[in-house]
Short mmCIF file of C-alpha atoms in Angstrom, two decimals:
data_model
loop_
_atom_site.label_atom_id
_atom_site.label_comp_id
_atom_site.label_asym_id
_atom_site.label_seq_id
_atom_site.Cartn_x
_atom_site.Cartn_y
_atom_site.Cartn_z
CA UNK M 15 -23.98 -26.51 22.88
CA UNK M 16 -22.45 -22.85 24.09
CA UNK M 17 -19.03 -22.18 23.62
CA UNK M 18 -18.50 -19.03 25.86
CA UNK M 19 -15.15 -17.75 25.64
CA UNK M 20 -13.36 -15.72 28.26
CA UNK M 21 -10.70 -13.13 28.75
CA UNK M 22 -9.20 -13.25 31.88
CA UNK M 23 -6.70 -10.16 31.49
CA UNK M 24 -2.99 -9.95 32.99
CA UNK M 25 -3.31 -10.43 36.48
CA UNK M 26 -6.10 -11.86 38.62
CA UNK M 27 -8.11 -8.44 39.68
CA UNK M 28 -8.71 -8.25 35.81
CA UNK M 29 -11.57 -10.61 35.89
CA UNK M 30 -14.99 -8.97 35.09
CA UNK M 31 -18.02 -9.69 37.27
CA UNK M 32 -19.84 -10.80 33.87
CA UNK M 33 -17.05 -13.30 33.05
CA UNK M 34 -17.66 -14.36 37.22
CA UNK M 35 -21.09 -14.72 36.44
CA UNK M 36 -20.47 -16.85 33.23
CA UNK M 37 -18.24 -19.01 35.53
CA UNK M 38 -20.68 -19.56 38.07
CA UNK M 39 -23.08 -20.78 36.13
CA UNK M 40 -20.63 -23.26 33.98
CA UNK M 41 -21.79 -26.96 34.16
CA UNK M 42 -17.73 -27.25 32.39
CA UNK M 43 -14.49 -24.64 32.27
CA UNK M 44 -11.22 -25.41 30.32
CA UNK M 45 -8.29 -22.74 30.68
CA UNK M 46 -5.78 -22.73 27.88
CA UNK M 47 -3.10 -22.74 30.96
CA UNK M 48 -2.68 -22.42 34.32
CA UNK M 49 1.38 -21.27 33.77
CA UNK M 50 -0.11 -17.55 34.01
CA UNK M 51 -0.50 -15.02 36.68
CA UNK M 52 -4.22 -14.50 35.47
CA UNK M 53 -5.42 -18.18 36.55
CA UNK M 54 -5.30 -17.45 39.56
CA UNK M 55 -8.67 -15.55 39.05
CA UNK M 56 -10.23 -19.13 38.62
CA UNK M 57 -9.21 -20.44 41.79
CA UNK M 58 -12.39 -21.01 42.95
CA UNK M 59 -13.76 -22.88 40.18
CA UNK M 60 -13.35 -26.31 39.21
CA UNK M 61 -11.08 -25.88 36.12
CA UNK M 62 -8.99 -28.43 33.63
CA UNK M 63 -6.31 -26.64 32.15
CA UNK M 64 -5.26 -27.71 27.96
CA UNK M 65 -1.07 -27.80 28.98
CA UNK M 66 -0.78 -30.74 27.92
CA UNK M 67 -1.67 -29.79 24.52
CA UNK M 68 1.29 -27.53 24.22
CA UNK M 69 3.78 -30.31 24.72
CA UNK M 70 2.04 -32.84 21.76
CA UNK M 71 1.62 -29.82 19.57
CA UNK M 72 4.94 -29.35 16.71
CA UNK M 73 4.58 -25.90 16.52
CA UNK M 74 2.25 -22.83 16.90
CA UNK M 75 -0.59 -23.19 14.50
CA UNK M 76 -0.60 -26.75 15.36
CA UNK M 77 -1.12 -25.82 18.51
CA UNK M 78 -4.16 -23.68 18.05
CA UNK M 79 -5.56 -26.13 16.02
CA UNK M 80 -5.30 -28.27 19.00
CA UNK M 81 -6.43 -26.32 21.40
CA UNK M 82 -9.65 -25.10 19.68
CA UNK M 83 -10.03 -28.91 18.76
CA UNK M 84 -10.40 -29.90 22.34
CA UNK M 85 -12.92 -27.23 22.96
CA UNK M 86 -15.21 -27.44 20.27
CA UNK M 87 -15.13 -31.54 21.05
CA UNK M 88 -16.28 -30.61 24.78
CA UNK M 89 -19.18 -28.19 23.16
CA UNK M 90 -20.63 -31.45 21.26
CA UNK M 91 -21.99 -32.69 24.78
CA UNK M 92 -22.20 -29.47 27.25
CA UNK M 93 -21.98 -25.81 27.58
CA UNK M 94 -18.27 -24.83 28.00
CA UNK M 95 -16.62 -21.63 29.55
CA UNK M 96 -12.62 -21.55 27.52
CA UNK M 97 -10.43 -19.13 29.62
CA UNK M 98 -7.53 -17.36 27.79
CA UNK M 99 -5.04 -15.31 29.54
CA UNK M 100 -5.33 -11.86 28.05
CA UNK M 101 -8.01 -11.25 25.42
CA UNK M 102 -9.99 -13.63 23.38
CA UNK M 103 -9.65 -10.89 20.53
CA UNK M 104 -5.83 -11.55 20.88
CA UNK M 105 -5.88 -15.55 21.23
CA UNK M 106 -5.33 -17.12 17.71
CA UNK M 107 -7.48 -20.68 19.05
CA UNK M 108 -10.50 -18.47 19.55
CA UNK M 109 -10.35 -17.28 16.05
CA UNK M 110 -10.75 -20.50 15.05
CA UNK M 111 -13.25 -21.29 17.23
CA UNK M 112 -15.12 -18.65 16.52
CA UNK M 113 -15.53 -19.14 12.78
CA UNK M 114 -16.66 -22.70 13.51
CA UNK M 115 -18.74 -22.58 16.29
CA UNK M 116 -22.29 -20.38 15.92
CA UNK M 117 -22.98 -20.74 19.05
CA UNK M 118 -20.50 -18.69 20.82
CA UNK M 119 -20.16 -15.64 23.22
CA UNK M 120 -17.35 -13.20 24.07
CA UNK M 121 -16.68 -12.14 27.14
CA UNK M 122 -13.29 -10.05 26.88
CA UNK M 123 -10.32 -9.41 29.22
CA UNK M 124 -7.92 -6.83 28.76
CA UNK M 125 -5.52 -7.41 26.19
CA UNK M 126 -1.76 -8.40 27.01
CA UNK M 127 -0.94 -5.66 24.66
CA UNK M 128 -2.47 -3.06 26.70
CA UNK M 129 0.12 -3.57 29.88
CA UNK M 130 3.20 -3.07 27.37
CA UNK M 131 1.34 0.07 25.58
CA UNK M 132 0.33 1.55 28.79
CA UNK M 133 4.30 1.30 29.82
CA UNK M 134 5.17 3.43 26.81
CA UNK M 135 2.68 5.59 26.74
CA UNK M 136 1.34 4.60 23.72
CA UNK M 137 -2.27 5.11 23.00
CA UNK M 138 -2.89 3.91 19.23
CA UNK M 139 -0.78 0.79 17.64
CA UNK M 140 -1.43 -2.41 15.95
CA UNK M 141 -1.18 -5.88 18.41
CA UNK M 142 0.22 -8.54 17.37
CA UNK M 143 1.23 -11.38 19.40
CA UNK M 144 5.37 -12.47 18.75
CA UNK M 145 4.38 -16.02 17.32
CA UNK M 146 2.82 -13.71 14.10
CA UNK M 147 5.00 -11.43 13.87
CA UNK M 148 5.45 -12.22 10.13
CA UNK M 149 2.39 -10.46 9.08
CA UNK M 150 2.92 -7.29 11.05
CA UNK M 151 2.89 -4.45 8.51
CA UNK M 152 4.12 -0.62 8.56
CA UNK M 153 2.63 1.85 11.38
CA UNK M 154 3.57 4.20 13.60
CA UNK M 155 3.02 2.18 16.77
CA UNK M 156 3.18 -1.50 17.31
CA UNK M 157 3.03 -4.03 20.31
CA UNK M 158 4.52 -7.50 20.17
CA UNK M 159 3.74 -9.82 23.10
CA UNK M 160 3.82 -13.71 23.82
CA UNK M 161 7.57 -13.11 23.70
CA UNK M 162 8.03 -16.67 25.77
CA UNK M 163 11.77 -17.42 24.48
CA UNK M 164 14.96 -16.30 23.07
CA UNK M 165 14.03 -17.60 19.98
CA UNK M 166 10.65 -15.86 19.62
CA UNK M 167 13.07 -12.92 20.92
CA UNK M 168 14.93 -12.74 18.26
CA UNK M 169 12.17 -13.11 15.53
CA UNK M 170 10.50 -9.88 16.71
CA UNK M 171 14.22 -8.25 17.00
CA UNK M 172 14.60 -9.16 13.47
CA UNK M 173 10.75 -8.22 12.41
CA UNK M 174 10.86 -4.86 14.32
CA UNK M 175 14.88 -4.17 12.74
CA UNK M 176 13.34 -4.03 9.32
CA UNK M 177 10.24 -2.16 10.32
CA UNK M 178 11.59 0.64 12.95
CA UNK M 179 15.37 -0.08 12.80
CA UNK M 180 17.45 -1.38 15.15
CA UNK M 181 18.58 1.38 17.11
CA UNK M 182 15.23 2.60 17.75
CA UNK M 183 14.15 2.78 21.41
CA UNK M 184 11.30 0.66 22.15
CA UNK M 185 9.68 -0.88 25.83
CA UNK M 186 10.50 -4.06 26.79
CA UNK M 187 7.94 -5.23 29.26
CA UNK M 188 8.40 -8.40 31.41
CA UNK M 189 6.18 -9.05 34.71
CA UNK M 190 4.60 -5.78 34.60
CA UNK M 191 8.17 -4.28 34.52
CA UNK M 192 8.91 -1.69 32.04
CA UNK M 193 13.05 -1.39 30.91
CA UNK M 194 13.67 0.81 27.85
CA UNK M 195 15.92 -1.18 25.53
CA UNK M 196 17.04 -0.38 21.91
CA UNK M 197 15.77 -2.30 19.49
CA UNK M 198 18.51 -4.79 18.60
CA UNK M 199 18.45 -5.38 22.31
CA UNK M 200 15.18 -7.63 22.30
CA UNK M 201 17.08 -11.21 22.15
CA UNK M 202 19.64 -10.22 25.02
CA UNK M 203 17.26 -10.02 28.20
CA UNK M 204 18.14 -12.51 30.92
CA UNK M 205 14.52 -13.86 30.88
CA UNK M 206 12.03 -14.47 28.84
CA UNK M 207 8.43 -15.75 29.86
CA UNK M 208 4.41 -15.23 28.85
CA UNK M 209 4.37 -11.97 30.17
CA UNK M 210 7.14 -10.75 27.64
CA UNK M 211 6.10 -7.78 25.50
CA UNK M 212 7.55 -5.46 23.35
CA UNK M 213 6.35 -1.52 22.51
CA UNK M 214 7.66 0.59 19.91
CA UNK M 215 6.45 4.02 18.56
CA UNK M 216 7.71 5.89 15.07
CA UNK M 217 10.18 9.10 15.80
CA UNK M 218 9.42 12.04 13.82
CA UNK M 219 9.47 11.79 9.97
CA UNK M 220 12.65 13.23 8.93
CA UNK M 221 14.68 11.46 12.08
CA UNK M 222 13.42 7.91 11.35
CA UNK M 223 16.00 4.99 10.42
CA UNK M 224 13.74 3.42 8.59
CA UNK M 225 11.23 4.13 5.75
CA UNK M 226 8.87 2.33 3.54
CA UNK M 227 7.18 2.59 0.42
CA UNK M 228 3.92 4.72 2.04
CA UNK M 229 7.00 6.82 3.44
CA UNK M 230 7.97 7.26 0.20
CA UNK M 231 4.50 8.34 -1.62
CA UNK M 232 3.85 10.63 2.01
CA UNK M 233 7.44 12.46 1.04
CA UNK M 234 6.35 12.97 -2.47
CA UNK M 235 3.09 14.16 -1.97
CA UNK M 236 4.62 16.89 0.72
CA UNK M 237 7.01 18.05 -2.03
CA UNK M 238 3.84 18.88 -4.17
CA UNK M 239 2.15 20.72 -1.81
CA UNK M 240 1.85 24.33 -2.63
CA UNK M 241 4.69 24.91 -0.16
CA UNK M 242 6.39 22.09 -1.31
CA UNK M 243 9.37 21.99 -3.98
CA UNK M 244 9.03 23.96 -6.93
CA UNK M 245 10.93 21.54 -9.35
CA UNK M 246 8.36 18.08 -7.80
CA UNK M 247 5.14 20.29 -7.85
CA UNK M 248 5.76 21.23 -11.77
CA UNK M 249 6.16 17.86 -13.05
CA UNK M 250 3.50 15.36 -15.07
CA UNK M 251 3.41 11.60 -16.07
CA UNK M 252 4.85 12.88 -19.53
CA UNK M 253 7.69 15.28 -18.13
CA UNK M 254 9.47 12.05 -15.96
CA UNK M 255 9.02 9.63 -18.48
CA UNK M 256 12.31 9.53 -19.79
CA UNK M 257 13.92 9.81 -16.14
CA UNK M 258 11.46 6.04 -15.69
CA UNK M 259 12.94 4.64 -18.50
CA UNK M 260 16.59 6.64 -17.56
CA UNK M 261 16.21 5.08 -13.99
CA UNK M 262 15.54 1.42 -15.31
CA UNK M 263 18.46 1.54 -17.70
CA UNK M 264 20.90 2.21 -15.22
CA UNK M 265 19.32 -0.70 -12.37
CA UNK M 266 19.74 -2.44 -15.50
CA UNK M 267 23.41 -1.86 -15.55
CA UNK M 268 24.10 -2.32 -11.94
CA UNK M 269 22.95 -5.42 -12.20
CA UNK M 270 25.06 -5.83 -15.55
CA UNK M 271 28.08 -4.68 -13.24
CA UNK M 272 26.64 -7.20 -10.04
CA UNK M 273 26.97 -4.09 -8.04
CA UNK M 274 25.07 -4.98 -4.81
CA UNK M 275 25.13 -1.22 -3.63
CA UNK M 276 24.64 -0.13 -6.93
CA UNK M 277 21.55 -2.69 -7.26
CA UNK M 278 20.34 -1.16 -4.14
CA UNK M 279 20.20 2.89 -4.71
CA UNK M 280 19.20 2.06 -8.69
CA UNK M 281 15.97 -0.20 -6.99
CA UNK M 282 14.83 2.83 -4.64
CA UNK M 283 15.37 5.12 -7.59
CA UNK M 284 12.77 2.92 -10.02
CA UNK M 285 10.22 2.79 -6.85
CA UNK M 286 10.81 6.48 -6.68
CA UNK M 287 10.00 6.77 -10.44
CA UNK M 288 6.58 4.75 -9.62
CA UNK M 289 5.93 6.47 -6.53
CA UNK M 290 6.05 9.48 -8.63
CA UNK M 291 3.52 8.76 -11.17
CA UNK M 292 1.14 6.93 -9.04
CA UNK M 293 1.16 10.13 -6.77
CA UNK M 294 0.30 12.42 -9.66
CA UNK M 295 -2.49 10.04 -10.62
CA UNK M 296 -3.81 10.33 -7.01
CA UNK M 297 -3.83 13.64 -7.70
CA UNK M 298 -6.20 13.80 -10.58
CA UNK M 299 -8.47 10.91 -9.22
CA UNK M 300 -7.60 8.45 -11.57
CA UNK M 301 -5.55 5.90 -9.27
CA UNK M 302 -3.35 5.67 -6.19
CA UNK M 303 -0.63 3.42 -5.37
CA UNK M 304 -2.37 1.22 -3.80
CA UNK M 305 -4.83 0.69 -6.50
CA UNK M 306 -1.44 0.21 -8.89
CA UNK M 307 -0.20 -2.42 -6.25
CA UNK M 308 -3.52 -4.27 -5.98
CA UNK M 309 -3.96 -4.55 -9.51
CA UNK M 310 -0.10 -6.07 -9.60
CA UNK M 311 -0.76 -8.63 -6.74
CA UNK M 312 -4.06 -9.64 -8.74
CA UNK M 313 -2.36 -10.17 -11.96
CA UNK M 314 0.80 -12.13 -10.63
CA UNK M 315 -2.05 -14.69 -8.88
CA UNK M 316 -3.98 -15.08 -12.00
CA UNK M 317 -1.10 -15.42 -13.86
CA UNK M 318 0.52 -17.58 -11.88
CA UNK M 319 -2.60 -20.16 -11.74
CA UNK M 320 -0.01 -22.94 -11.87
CA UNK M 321 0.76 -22.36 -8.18
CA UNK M 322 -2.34 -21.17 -7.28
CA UNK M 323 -5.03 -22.67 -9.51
CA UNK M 324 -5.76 -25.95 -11.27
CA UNK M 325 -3.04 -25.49 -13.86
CA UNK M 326 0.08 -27.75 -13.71
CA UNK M 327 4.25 -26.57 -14.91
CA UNK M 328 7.10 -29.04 -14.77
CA UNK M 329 9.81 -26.34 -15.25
CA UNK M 330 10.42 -22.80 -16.19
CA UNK M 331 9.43 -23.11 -19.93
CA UNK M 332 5.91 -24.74 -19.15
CA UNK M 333 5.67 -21.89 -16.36
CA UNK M 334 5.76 -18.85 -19.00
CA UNK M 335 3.45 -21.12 -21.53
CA UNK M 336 0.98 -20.92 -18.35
CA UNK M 337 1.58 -17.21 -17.98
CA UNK M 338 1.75 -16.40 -21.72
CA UNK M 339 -1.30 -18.05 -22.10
CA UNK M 340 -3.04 -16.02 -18.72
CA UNK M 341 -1.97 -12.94 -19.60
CA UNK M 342 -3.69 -13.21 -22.98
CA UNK M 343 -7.13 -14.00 -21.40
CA UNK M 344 -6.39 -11.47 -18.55
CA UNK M 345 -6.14 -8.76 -21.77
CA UNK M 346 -9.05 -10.27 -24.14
CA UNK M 347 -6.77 -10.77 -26.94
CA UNK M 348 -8.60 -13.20 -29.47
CA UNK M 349 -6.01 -12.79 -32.07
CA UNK M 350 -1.63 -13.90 -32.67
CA UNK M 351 -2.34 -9.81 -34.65
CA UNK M 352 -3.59 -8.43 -31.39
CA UNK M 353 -0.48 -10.11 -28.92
CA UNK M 354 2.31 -8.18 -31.78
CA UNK M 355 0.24 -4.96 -31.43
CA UNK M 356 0.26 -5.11 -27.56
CA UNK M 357 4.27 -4.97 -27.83
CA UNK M 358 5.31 -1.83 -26.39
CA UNK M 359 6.57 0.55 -29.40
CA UNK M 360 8.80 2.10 -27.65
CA UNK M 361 10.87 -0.42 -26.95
CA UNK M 362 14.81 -0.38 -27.85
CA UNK M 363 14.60 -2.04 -31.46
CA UNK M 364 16.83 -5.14 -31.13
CA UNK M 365 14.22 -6.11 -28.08
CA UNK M 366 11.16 -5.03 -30.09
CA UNK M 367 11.86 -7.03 -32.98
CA UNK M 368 12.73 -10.00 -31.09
CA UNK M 369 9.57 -9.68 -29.16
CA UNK M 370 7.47 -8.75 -32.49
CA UNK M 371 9.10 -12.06 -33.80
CA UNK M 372 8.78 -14.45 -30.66
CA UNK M 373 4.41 -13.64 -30.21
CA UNK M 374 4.62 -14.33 -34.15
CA UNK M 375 5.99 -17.36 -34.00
CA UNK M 376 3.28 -18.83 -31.72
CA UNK M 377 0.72 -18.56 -34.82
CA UNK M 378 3.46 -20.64 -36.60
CA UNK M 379 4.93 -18.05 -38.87
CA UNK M 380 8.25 -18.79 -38.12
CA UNK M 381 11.33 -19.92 -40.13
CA UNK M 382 11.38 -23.98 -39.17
CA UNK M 383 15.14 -23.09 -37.64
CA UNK M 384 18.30 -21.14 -37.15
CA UNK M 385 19.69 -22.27 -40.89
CA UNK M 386 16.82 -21.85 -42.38
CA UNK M 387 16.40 -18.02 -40.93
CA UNK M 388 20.05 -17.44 -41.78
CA UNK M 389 19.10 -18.53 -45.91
CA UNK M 390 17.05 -15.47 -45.69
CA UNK M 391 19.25 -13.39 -44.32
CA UNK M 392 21.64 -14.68 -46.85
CA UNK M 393 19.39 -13.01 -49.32
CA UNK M 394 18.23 -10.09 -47.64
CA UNK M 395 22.02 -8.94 -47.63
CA UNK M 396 21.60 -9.48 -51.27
CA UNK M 397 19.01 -7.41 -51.74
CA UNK M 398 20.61 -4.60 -49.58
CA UNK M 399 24.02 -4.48 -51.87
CA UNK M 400 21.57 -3.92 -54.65
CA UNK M 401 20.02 -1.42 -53.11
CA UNK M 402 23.42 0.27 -52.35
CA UNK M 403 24.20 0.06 -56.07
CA UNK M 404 20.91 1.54 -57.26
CA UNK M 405 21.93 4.63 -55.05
CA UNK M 406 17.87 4.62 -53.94
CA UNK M 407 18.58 5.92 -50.45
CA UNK M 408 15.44 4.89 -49.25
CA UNK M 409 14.87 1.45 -50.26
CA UNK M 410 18.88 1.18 -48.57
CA UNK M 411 16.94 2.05 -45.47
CA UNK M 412 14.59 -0.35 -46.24
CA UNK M 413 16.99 -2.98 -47.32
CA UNK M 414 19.17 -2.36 -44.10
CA UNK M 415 15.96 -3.05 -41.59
CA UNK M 416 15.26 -6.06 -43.53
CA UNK M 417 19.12 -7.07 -42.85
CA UNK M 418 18.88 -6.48 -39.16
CA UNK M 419 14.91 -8.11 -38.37
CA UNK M 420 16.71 -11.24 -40.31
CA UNK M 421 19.63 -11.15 -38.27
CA UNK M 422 16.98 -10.84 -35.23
CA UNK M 423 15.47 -13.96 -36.29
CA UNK M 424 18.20 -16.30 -37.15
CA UNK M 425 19.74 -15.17 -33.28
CA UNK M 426 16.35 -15.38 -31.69
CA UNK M 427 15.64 -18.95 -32.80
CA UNK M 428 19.19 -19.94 -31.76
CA UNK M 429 17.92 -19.02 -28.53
CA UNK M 430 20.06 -15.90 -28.23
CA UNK M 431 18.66 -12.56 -26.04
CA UNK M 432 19.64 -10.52 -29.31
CA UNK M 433 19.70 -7.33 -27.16
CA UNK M 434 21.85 -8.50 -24.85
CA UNK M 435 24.11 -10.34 -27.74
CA UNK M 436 24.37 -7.11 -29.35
CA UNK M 437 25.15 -4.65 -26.15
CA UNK M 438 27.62 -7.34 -24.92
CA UNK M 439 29.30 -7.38 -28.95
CA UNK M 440 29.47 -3.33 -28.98
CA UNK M 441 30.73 -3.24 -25.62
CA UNK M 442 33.52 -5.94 -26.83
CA UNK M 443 34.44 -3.67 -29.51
CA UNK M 444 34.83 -0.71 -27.43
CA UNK M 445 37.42 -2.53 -25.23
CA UNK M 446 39.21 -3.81 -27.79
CA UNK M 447 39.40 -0.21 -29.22
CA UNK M 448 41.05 1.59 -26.18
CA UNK M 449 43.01 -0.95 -26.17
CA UNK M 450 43.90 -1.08 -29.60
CA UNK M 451 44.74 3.08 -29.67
CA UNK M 452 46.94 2.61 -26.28
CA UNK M 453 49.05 -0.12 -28.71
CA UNK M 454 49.71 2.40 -31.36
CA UNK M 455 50.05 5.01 -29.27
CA UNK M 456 52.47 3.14 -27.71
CA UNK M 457 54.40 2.68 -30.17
CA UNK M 458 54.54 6.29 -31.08
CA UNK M 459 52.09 6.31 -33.86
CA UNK M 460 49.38 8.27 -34.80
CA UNK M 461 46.34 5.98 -35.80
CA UNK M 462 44.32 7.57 -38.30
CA UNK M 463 47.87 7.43 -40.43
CA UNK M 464 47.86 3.74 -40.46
CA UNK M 465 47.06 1.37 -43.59
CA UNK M 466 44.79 -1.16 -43.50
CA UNK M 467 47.04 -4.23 -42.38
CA UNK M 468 48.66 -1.94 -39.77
CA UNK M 469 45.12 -1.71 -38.01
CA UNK M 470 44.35 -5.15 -38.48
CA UNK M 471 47.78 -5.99 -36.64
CA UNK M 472 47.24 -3.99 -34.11
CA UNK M 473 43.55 -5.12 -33.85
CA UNK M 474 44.65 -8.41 -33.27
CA UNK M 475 46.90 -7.93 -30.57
CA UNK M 476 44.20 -5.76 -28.75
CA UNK M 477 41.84 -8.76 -28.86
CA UNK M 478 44.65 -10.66 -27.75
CA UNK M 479 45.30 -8.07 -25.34
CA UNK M 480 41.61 -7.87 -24.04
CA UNK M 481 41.03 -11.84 -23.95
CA UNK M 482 43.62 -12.31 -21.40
CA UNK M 483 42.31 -9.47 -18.88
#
């Protein structure tokens, strides 16, 4: 049977003369509610109202579930008229309805949205109605209604914080009354019914208190203009390569340092540093950002086909086997030789080797443990005080890189982050330097004319020294 659905607007001179005719010629009409100043418009009609679903429902999409339940049931045996207030386009049950009934028609209403925008003026914004305000995304105008409670309230206070800041002036509309409020304002109104909507517009660029990461690639690409900044407008991929890496290293070392604020400028500086590069790849046609961030979202769902596929992970170690083993179909690699070539080059050496190592080992070339690794080490240290005697400089080099992969691999199957170890050891024997100098000095000595057994004294205390700070 029909389903036609109906938009009855905001208030009851809203109603169309085709939704009147629809009505007319009914044989059955069910209004989601009759708790709005737009049922009135059906008082004339022989209507059942769905309230009652609202109280059985536990929560919002339950609720629409429900209520396009009950209507699609009625449609098995007659043609039904469903009466929203507002919109259909902005009524989350009618979505549902819609993509399950063919046999549907639209009459619409005007939008709750369009009494809040009208208030403020605006003219162009994205809708959304309070109990989805989750999914609303950047831009430069936005209207929040079904604002029914002070909980709702102080979702969208929260929602529109992040998004527009909180001391942005937006509209706060309730019973066609327009009040304008600051943003952090939203949960403190006396009131809070159907009618409740929120409007808020973007100020100008460089005045706004909050930015996101379009903001970001819309800054850059003004600095490259021709009119733009001379310094932004010469660079390439190739000329901010080392501030990427630059940028990482020192996130890397606010997070070293747990430095919360630190964390926070060294983040916006990385996102800066891929900003950058997409925004010079717009430029030549060869990707934007949004192609970058596409491809990322893709990859981390194919990769993660444990949560999101048929493949099953107890705990963190059969998670990476799952993505280890994804990321080499995602990048055609039919080979353990091709997985070690695809190891970035470039990366510091400690981490390379481990890396070079750990992809090796999964082809099972791999010492069978820790003591076993450490007997060749024990031998490669042989072979490098040879090579020191010989006085061949270059098998010492040789020698020496055999010493460190072997140390590498005795650490890495101990299950030791080797880079780490070694950055955490050097920055151990740096303290215990300073501190070891301030001890001589101390002591009114000059350190390069100590002995051997002097310096180890001293080192000793320093450690000493350094262990109890």
């Amino acid at each position: 049977m029909r389903i036609t659905l109906i938009g009855l607007g905001n208030c009851p001179d809203d109603l169309t003369k085709k939704a009147e005719l629809a009505l007319s010629a009914a044989s059955r009409i069910i209004a989601r509610t009759d708790g709005t100043a737009s049922f009135k418009s059906l008082s004339g009609y022989n209507v059942e109202t769905l309230d009652g679903v609202f109280v059985s429902s536990r929560n919002f999409d339950t609720l629409n579930k429900n209520l396009a339940a009950a209507v699609l049931d009625a449609a098995k045996t007659e043609d039904v008229c469903y009466c929203v207030d507002g919109a259909v386009c902005e009524d989350a049950a009618c979505s549902i309805i819609l993509k399950k009934h063919a046999d549907t028609v639209i009459i619409e209403g005007v939008p709750k949205s369009a009494l809040a925008a009208g208030a403020a003026r605006i003219s162009s914004y994205s809708a959304v109605s309070a109990y989805g305000v989750d999914g609303l995304k950047s831009a430069s105008a936005a209207v929040v209604y079904d604002i029914d409670c002070y909980y709702i309230a102080s979702l969208v206070k929260q929602k529109l914080s992040d998004l527009y800041g909180e001391e942005t002036d937006c509209t706060f509309v309730r019973g066609g009354r327009a009040a304008r409020i600051k943003v952090y304002e939203i949960d403190r109104q006396k009131e809070y019914d159907y009618s409740c909507a929120v409007a808020i517009e973007e100020g100008e660029f460089l005045k706004k208190e909050r930015y996101d990461y379009a903001d970001l690639q819309s800054l850059i690409r003004l600095l490259r203009k021709p009119d733009g900044c001379p310094w932004d407008r010469a660079q390439t991929n190739a000329s901010i390569r080392g501030n990427t890496i630059e940028e990482a290293y020192e996130l890397a070392d606010a997070i070293e340092r747990d430095d919360d604020d630190g964390i926070e400028e060294e983040t916006g500086d990385v996102l800066l540093q891929a900003a950058f590069h997409s925004v010079i790849k717009e430029e030549q046609g060869a990707f934007n950002g949004t192609d970058a961030i596409t491809r990322l979202v893709k990859k981390l769902i194919f990769r993660h086909s444990h949560i999101f596929g048929a493949d099953k992970a107890k705990g963190s170690e059969d998670a990476l086997s799952v993505w280890e083993k994804n990321k080499t179909i995602e990048k055609n690699m039919t080979t353990f030789g091709e997985s070690v070539q695809a190891v970035p080059a470039n990366f510091p050496a400690c981490m390379y080797a481990q890396k070079v190592g750990k992809r090796a080992a999964k082809s099972g070339m791999d010492f069978l443990s820790p003591v076993s690794a450490f007997e060749r080490l024990s031998d490669e240290f042989s072979e490098l005080v040879e090579a020191m005697q010989s006085g061949d400089k270059q098998r010492v080099f040789d020698e020496a890189g055999d010493v460190l992969l072997s140390a590498v691999n005795t650490c890495r199957l101990a299950g030791v982050d080797c880079e780490n170890a070694l950055r955490m050891a050097a920055k151990r024997f740096a303290a215990r330097f300073v501190e070891c100098e301030k001890l001589i000095l101390a002591d009114g000595k000059d350190m390069t004319e100590l002995d051997g057994l002097e310096l180890d004294l001293y080192w000793e205390r320093a450690k000493n020294a350094v262990k109890e700070n």
